[in-house]
XYZ file of C-alpha atoms in Angstrom:
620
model
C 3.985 -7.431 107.415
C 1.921 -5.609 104.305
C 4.212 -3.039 103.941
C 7.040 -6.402 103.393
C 4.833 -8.392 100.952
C 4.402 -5.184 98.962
C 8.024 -4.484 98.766
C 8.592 -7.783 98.000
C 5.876 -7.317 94.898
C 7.595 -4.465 93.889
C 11.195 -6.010 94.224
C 9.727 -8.273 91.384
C 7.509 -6.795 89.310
C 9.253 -6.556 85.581
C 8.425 -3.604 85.533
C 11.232 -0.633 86.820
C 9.969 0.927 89.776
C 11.899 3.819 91.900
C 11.764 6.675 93.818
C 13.904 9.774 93.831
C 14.066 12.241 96.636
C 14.267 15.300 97.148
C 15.119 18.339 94.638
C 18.483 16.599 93.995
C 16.659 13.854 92.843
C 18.161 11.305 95.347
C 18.062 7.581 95.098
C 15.804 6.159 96.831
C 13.556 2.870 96.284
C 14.831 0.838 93.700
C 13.463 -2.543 92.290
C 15.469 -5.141 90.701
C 14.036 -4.416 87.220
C 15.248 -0.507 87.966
C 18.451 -1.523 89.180
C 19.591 -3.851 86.267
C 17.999 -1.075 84.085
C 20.394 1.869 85.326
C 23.013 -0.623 85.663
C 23.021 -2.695 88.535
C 23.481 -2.046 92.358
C 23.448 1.759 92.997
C 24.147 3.666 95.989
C 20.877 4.955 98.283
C 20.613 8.522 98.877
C 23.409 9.404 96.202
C 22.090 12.219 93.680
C 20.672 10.403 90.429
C 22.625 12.562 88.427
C 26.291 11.242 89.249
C 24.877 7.459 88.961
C 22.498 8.020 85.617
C 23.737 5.306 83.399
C 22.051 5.066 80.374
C 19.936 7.888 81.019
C 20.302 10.612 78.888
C 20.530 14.394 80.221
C 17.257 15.550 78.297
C 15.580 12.819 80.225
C 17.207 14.007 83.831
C 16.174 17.499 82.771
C 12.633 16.191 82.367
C 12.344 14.667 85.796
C 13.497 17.605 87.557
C 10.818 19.934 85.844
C 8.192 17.619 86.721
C 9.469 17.398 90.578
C 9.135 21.513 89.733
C 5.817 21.354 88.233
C 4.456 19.115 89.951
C 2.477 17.145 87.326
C 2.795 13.792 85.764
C 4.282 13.108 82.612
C 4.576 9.787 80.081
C 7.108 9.549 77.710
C 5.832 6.848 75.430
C 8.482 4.261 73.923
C 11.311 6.606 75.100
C 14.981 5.033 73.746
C 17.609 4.110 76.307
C 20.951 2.263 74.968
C 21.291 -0.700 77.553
C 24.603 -2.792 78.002
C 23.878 -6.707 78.110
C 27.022 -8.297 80.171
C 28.347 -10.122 77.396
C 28.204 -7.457 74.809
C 30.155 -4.899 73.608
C 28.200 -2.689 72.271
C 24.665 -1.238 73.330
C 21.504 -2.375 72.153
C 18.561 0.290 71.806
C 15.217 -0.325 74.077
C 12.360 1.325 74.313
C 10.270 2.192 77.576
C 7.083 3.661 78.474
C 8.406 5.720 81.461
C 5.633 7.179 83.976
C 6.798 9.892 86.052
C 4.777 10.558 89.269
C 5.777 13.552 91.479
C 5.709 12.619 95.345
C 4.306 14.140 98.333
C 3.710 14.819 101.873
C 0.578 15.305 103.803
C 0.768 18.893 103.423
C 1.000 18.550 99.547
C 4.698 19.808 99.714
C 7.142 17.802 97.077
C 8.636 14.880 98.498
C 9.993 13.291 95.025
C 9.201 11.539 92.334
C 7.867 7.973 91.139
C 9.358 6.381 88.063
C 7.641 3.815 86.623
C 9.609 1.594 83.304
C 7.849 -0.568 80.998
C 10.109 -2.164 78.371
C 8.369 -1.804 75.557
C 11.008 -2.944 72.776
C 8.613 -5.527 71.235
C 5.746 -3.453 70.743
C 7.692 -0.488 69.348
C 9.816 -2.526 66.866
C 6.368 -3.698 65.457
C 4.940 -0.532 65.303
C 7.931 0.697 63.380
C 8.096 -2.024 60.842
C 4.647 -1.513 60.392
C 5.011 1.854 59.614
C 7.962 1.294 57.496
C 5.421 -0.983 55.508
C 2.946 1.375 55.650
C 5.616 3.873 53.775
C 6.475 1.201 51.485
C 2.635 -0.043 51.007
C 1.948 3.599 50.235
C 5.245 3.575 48.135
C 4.341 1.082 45.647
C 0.648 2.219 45.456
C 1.791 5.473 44.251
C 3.896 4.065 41.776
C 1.248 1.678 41.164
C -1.149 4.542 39.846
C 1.382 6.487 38.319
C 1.818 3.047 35.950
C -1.944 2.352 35.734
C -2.898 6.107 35.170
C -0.357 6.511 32.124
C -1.158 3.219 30.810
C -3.203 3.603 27.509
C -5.579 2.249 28.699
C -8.695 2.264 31.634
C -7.755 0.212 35.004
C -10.792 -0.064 37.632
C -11.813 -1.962 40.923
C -15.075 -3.608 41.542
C -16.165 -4.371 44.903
C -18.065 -7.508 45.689
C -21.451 -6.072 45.048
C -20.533 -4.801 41.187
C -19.956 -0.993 42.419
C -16.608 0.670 41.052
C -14.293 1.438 43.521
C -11.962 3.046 41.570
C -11.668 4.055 37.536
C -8.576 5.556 36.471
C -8.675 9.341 35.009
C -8.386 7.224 31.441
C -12.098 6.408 31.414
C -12.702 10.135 32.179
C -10.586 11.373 29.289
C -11.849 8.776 26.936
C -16.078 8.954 27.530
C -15.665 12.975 28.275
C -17.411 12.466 31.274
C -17.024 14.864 34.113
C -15.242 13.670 37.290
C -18.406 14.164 39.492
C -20.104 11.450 37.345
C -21.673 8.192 38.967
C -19.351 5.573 36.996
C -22.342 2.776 38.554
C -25.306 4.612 36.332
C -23.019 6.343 33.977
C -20.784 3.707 32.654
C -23.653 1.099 31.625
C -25.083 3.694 30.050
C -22.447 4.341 27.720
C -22.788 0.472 26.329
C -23.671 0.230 22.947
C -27.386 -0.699 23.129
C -26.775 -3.899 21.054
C -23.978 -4.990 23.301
C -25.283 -3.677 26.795
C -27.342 -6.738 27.791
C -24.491 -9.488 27.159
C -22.187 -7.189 28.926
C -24.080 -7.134 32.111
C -25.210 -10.270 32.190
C -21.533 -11.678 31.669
C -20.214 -9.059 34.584
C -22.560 -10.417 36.756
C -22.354 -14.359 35.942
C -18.468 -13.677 36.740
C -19.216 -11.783 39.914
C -21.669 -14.990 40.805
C -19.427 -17.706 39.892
C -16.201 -15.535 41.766
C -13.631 -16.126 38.526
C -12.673 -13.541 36.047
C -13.954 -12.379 32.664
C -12.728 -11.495 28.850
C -14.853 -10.103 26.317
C -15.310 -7.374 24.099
C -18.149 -4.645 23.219
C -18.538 -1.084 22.095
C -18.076 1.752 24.281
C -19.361 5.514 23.574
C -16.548 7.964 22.922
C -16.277 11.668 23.435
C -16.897 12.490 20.456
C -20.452 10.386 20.570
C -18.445 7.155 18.135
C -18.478 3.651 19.865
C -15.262 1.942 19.613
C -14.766 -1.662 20.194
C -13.206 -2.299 23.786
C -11.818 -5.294 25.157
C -12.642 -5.746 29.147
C -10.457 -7.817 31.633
C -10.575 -8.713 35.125
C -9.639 -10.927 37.564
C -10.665 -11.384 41.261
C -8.931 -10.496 44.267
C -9.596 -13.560 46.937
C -9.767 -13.457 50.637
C -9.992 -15.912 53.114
C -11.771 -18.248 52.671
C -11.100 -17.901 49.152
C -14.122 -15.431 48.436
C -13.649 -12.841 46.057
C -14.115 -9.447 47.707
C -12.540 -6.779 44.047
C -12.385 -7.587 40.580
C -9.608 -5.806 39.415
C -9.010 -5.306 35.557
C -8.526 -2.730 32.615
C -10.250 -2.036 29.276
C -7.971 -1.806 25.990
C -9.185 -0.524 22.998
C -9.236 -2.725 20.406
C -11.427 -0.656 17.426
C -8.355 -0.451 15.079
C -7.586 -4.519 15.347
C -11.217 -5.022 15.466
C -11.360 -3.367 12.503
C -8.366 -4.875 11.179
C -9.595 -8.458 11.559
C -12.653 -7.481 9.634
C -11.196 -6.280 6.797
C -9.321 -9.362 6.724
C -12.343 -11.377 7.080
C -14.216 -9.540 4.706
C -11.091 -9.622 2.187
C -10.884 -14.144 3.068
C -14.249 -14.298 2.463
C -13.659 -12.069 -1.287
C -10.698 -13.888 -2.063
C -12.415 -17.299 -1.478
C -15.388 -16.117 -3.507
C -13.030 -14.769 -6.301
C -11.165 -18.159 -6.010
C -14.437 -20.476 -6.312
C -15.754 -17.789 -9.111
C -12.600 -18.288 -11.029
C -13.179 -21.576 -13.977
C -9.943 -23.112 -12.794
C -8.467 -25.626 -10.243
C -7.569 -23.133 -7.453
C -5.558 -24.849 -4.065
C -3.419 -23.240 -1.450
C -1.000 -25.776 0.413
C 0.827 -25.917 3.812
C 4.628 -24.941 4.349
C 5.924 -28.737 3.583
C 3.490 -28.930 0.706
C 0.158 -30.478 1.519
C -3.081 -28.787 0.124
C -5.207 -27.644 2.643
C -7.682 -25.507 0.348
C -9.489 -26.339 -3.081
C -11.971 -23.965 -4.843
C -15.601 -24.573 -5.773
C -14.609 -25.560 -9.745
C -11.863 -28.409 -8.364
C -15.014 -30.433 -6.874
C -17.152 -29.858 -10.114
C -14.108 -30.215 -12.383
C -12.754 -33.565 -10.561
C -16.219 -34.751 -9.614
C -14.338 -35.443 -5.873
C -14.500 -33.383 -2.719
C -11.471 -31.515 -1.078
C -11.507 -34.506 1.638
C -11.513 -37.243 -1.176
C -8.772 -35.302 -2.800
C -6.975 -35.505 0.090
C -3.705 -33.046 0.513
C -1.909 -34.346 -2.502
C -4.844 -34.533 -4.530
C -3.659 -32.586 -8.020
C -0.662 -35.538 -8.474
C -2.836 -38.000 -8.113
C -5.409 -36.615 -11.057
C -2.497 -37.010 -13.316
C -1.881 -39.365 -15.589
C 0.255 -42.711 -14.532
C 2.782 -41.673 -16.283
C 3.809 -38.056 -15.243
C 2.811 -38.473 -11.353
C 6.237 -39.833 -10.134
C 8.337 -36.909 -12.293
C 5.422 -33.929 -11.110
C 6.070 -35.348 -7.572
C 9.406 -34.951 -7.433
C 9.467 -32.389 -9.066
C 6.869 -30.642 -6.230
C 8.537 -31.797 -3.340
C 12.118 -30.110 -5.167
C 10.286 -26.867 -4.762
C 8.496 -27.450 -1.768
C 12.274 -27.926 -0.427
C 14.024 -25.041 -2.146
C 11.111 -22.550 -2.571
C 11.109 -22.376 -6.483
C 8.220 -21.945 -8.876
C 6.723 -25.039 -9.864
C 5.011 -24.681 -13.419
C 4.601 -27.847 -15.976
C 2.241 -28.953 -18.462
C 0.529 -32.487 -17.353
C -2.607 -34.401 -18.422
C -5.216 -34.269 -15.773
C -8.025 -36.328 -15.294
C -11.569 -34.711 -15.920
C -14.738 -36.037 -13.910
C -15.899 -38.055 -16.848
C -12.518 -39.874 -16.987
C -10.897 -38.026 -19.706
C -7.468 -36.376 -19.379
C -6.903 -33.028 -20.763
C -3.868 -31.265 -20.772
C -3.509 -28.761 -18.226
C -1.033 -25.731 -17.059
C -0.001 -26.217 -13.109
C 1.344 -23.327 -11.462
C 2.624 -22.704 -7.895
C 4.611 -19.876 -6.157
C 5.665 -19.489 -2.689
C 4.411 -16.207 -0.448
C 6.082 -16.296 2.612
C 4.938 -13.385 5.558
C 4.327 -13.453 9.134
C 2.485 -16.630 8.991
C 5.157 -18.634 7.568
C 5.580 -19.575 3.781
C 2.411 -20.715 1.874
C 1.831 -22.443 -1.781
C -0.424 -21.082 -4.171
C -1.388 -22.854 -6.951
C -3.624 -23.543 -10.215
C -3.966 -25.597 -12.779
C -5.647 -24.332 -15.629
C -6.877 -26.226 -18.357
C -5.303 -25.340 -21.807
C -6.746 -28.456 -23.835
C -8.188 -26.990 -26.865
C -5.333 -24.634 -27.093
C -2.902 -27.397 -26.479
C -4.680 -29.381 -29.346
C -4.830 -26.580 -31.785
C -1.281 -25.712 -31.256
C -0.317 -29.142 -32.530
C -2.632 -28.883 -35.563
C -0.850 -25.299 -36.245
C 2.660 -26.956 -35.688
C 2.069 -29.375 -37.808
C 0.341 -27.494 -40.925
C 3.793 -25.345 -40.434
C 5.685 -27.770 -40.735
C 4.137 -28.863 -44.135
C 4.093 -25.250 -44.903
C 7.781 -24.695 -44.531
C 8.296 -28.234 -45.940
C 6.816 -26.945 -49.093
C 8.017 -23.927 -48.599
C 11.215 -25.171 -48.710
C 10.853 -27.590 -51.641
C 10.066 -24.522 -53.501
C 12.476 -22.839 -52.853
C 14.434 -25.860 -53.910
C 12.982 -25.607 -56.894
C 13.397 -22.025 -57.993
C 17.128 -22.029 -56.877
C 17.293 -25.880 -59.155
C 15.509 -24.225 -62.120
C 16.980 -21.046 -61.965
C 19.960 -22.597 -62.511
C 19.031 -25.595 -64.611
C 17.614 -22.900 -67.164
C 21.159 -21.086 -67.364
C 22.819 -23.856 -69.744
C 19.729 -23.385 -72.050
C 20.273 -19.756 -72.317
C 23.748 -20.173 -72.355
C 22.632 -22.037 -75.848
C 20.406 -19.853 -77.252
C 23.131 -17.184 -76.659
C 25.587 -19.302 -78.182
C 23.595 -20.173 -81.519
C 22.277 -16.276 -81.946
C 26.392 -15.594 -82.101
C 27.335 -18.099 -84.422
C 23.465 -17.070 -86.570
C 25.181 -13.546 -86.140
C 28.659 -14.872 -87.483
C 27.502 -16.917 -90.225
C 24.406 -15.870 -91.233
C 23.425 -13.023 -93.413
C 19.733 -10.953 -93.469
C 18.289 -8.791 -96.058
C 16.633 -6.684 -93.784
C 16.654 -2.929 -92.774
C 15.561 -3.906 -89.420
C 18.630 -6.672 -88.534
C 19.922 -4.393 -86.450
C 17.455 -3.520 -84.406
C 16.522 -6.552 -84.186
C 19.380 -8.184 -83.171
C 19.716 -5.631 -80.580
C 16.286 -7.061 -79.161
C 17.638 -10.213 -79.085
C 20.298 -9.144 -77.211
C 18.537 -7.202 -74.640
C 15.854 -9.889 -74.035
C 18.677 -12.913 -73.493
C 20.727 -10.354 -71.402
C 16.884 -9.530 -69.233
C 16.473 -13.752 -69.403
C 19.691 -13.911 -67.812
C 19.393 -11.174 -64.995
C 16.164 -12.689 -63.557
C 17.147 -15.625 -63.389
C 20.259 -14.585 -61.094
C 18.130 -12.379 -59.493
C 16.068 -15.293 -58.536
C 18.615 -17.865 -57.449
C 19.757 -14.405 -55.313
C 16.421 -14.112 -53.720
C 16.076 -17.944 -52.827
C 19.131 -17.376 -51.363
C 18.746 -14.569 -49.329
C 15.429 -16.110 -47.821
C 17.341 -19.002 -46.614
C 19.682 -16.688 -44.827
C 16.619 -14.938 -43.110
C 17.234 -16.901 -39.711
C 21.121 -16.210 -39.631
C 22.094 -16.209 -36.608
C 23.037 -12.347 -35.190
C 25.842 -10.610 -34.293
C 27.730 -7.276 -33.370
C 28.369 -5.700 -36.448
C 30.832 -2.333 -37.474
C 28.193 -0.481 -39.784
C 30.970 1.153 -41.292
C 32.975 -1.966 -41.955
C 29.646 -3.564 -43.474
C 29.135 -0.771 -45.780
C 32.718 -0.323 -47.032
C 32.240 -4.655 -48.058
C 29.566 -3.803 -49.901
C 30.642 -0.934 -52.012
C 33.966 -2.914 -52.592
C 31.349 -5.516 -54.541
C 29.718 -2.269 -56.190
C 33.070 -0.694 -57.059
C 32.425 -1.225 -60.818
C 29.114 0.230 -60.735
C 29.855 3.112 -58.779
C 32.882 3.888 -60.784
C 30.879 3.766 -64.483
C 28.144 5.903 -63.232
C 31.019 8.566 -61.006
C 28.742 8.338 -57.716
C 29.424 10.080 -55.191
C 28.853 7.973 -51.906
C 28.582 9.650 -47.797
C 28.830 7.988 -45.380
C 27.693 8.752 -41.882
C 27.258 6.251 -39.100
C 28.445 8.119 -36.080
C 25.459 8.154 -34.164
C 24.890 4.567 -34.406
C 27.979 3.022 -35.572
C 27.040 -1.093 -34.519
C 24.545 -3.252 -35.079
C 23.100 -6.332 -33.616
C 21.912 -7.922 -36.804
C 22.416 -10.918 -39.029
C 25.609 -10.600 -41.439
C 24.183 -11.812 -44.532
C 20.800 -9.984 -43.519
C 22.740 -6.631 -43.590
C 24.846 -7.135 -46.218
C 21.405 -7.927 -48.571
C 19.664 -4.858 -47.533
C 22.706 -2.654 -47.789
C 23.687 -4.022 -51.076
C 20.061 -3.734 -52.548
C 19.256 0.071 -51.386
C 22.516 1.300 -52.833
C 23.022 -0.689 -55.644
C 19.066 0.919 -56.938
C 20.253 4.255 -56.053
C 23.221 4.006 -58.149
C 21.254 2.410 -60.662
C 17.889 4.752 -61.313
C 20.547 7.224 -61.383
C 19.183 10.684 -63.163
C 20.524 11.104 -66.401
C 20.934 14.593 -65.954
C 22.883 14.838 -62.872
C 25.987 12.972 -61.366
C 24.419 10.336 -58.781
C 24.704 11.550 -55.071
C 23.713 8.312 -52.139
C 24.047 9.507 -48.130
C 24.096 6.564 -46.360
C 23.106 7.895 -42.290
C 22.499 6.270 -39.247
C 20.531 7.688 -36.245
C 19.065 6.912 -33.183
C 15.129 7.076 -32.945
C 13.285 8.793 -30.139
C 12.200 5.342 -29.053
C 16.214 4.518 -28.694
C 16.342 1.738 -31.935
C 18.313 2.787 -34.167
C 18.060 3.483 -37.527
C 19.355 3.502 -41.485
C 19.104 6.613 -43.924
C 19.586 6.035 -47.524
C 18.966 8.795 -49.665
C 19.527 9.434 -53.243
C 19.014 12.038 -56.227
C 17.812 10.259 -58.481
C 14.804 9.155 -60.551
C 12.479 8.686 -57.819
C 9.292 6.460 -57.270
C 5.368 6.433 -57.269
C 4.958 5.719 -53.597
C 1.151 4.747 -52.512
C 1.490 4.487 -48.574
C 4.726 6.248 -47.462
C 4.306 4.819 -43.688
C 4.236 0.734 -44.702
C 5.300 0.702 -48.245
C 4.389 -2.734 -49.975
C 6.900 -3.956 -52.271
C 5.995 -6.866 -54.648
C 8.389 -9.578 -56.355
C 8.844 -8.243 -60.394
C 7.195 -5.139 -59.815
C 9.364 -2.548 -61.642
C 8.749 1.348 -61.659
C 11.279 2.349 -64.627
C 11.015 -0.398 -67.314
C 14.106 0.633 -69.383
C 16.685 0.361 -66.850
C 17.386 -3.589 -66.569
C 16.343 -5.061 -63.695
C 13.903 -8.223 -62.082
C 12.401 -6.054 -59.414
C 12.843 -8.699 -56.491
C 15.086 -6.489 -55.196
C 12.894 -4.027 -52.733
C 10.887 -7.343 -51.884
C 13.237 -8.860 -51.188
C 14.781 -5.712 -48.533
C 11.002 -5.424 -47.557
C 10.920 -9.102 -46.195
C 14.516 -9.583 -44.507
C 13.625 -6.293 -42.219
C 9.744 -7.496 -41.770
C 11.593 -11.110 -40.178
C 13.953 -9.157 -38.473
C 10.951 -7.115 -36.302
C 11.334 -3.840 -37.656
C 9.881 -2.368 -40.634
C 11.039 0.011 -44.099
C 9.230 3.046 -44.726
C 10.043 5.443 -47.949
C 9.342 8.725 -48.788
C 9.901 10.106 -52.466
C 9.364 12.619 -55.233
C 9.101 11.325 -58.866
C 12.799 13.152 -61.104
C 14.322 14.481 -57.503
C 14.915 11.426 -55.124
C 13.798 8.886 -52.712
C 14.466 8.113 -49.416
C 14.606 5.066 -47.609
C 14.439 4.539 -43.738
C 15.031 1.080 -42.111
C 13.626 0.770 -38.889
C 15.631 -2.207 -37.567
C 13.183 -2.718 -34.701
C 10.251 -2.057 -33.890
């Protein structure tokens, strides 16, 4: 009755239970659990060999050395390839099989007892765990190949504040051997001034279980503490208590640094700004002041907030705010300059004329106005006194010259008399005198002198007015050749010889009339203080100075001049050198003046009975 129930127990069990007989391993006891296992209903007493099923021959090799041996063996989640009856192909198990060698009373081998736990479950678990285990390890390798060639230091704090880990970063950074305690050593290393905050911030963190974010000054290698900036963030656990802070330290010296030059060079610029005696504002991207120096208060007598962000239009006067507006809000739009001249209002109510200026800087930041205004009162007010005693000096100037050119000719017809009635006193009247002659002759010269000033005056007035001519490209050549077509006469009575040589500097941005004069005047003298002795010789060159202006040669053989200063000659009106040649001596003045208006300046060098030379400096 026993040995029934326990059959019937073992007929049932889950587990796969069987015996095998014999050396050949015969077929004995089977439970359900065994049968469905080697694949269903299997002869008794038939060789396990020729009715294996899914086991494999390594496995029936196995069994028959331990019926051999005689000693137990487990072979722990051992794979079989089972056959449900709707599939088509195998699915892979795994079983714990147990194999017990049987035997008889006389300890002789009877068998063996197979024992098969499915343990497919258990076995896919472990597996996935230790494929996540591979992968866990995986990613943490990668994980400190990142952190450890990061520039910068990555660390773990446990719970209690003690470093768990420090990557080698801290170690090549403090020079600190890798046997060091990082829980003494790394406080340690704290700037002194920064060490308490530090601490006491670590731990309030720690306390409170959230993360942290400040900065302080950590001891190199080389004994020079750098400014650091320390981050970290907890790692929670159920029930949402923090058991790591993880977090790295950056070095921030060179931005640290940065930002305080930056702050240092504000705070400069601001001081410059409120040193500075003008109205100095800065103002937003779409125009609105957001700065005003120290002098806008105490010029204004209002504050920066009483200005308000438009306040320099509204200091204007009533009339010029609604042009200076839109005239600001043009080049607010389109990024010009803005620069005007506008009468602002002082602090004591008066308006003074003023200079505002504003340019764009654009950068990272965006674009930015800055701007002044600068007060230019005085010199606004003195310019109009100068403007206008100009004006009345070239209004008299001008009526001068009106008159000079009005008399000069008004006192021809006079002389035209007096020349008239010495002819006729010549033709009709007779003298008793040895000296008629000569006298005569003096009479003569001085009407013929009478006349040649006054030309040479209605000339001069002439020339003056042509001062501002408007200029022009001129052909040198083409110039010169006009005016020695007017000298022809001259040069042909005195057989001058005339060079010309313009090559180097053949045009000439100058004022027709202007050149004409001055060309006209320097050779006409040269022909005329001629030397008696020799036939006249004039070289008329132009060059190129070593500044790049160019220049005018005139040289001559002839009389020569008393020269006082050769670099800035000073030529006067009627000043005359050689008193018997004929002449009003405006002429050099006259030259002196048109090149003076003209920027540039005449210098002459010269040697009394051999020559004088003349260079024109057109320009400065």
């Amino acid at each position: 009755m026993r040995e029934q129930q326990l059959q019937h127990i073992l007929r049932h069990m889950p587990a796969g239970i069987g015996t095998l007989l014999g050396p050949e391993l015969r077929i004995g006891f089977l439970n359900e659990a065994m049968r469905n296992l080697l694949g269903g209903a299997l002869p008794a007493d038939e060789p396990l060999a020729v009715h294996a099923g899914p086991l494999t021959p390594d496995l029936l090799e196995v069994m028959q050395q331990v019926y051999l041996a005689g000693r137990p063996y487990v072979a722990k989640a051992y794979p079989l390839l089972l056959s449900g009856p709707a599939q088509a192909e195998p699915n892979r198990h795994y079983f714990d099989l147990t194999l017990e060698p049987l035997h008889d009373e006389k300890e002789q081998p009877l068998g063996l007892l197979v024992f098969a736990v499915d343990v497919t479950t258990q076995e896919e678990a472990r597996q996935r765990a230790h494929e996540l285990a591979l992968e866990t390890r995986r990613l943490d390798a990668r994980l400190r190949v990142l952190t450890e060639t990061a520039p910068l230091i990555t660390f773990s704090l446990n719970a209690d504040g003690q470093f768990e880990y420090v990557s080698p970063q801290w170690y090549y950074f403090t020079g600190q051997p890798p046997t060091a305690d990082l829980n003494v050593i790394w406080p340690l290393l704290i700037h002194p001034d920064d060490r308490l905050r530090v601490l006491y911030q670590s731990e309030a963190a720690r306390t409170t279980g959230v993360g942290w974010n400040y900065e302080y000054r950590l001891r190199r290698h080389d004994g020079q503490y750098c400014w650091m900036l320390s981050q970290a963030l907890p790692e929670l656990h159920a029930p949402n208590k923090p058991v790591f802070w993880h977090g790295a330290v950056t070095e921030v010296h060179d931005q640290r640094e940065l930002a305080e030059a930056l702050r240092r060079g504000e705070a400069e610029l601001r001081f410059l700004a409120d040193s500075i005696p003008q109205l100095i504002w800065t103002a937003s991207t779409i125009g609105f002041i957001e700065y005003y120096n120290k002098h806008t208060a105490e010029y204004t007598g209002r504050s920066g907030q009483e200005l308000g962000p438009t306040g320099w239009i509204a200091l204007l006067a009533p009339a010029e705010q609604a042009a200076a507006a839109r005239r600001w809000v043009q080049c607010v739009a389109t990024g010009q300059e803005f620069e005007g001249l506008y009468q602002m209002r002082r602090h004591d109510g008066q308006y003074r004329w003023h200079i505002i200026r504003a340019r764009q800087l654009t950068d990272s930041n965006g674009p930015r106005w800055f701007g002044a205004c600068t007060d230019v009162d005085d010199q606004h007010r003195l310019r109009e006194v100068l403007q206008t005693q100009y004006d009345e000096l070239a209004r008299t100037n001008r009526d001068l010259d009106t008159f000079v050119y009005t008399a000069s000719h008004d006192l021809k017809q006079p002389l035209f008399n007096l020349r008239g009635l010495f002819d006729e006193l010549r033709r009709t009247a007779t003298f008793h005198d040895s000296e008629q002659a000569a006298l005569l002759t003096m009479v003569d010269e001085a009407l013929s002198q009478l006349d040649g000033t006054l030309q040479e005056l209605a000339a001069t007035v002439q020339d003056q007015r042509e001062l501002a001519a408007p200029t022009e490209e001129l052909d040198l050549r083409s110039v010169t050749e006009e005016v020695l077509l007017g000298l022809r006469a001259q040069v042909q009575e005195s057989q001058a010889t005339i060079d010309l040589d313009i090559a180097a500097a053949p045009t000439l941005l100058y004022g027709r009339a202007n050149l004409r004069s001055v060309l006209h005047n320097l050779i006409s003298n040269a022909i005329k203080f001629a030397h008696p002795e020799r036939a006249s010789h004039v070289v008329v060159r132009s060059l190129v100075a070593d500044s790049g202006q160019p220049v005018l040669v005139v040289q001559d053989n002839g009389l020569g001049m008393r020269v006082n200063a050769e670099t800035e000659p000073m030529f006067h009106t009627f000043e005359r050198q050689h008193p018997r040649i004929a002449g009003a001596g405006v002429g050099l003045y006259l030259v002196q003046r048109i090149i003076n208006s003209r920027g540039g300046h005449l210098s002459v060098s010269s040697a009394p009975q051999r020559g004088t030379t003349f260079t024109v400096h057109w320009f400065e």
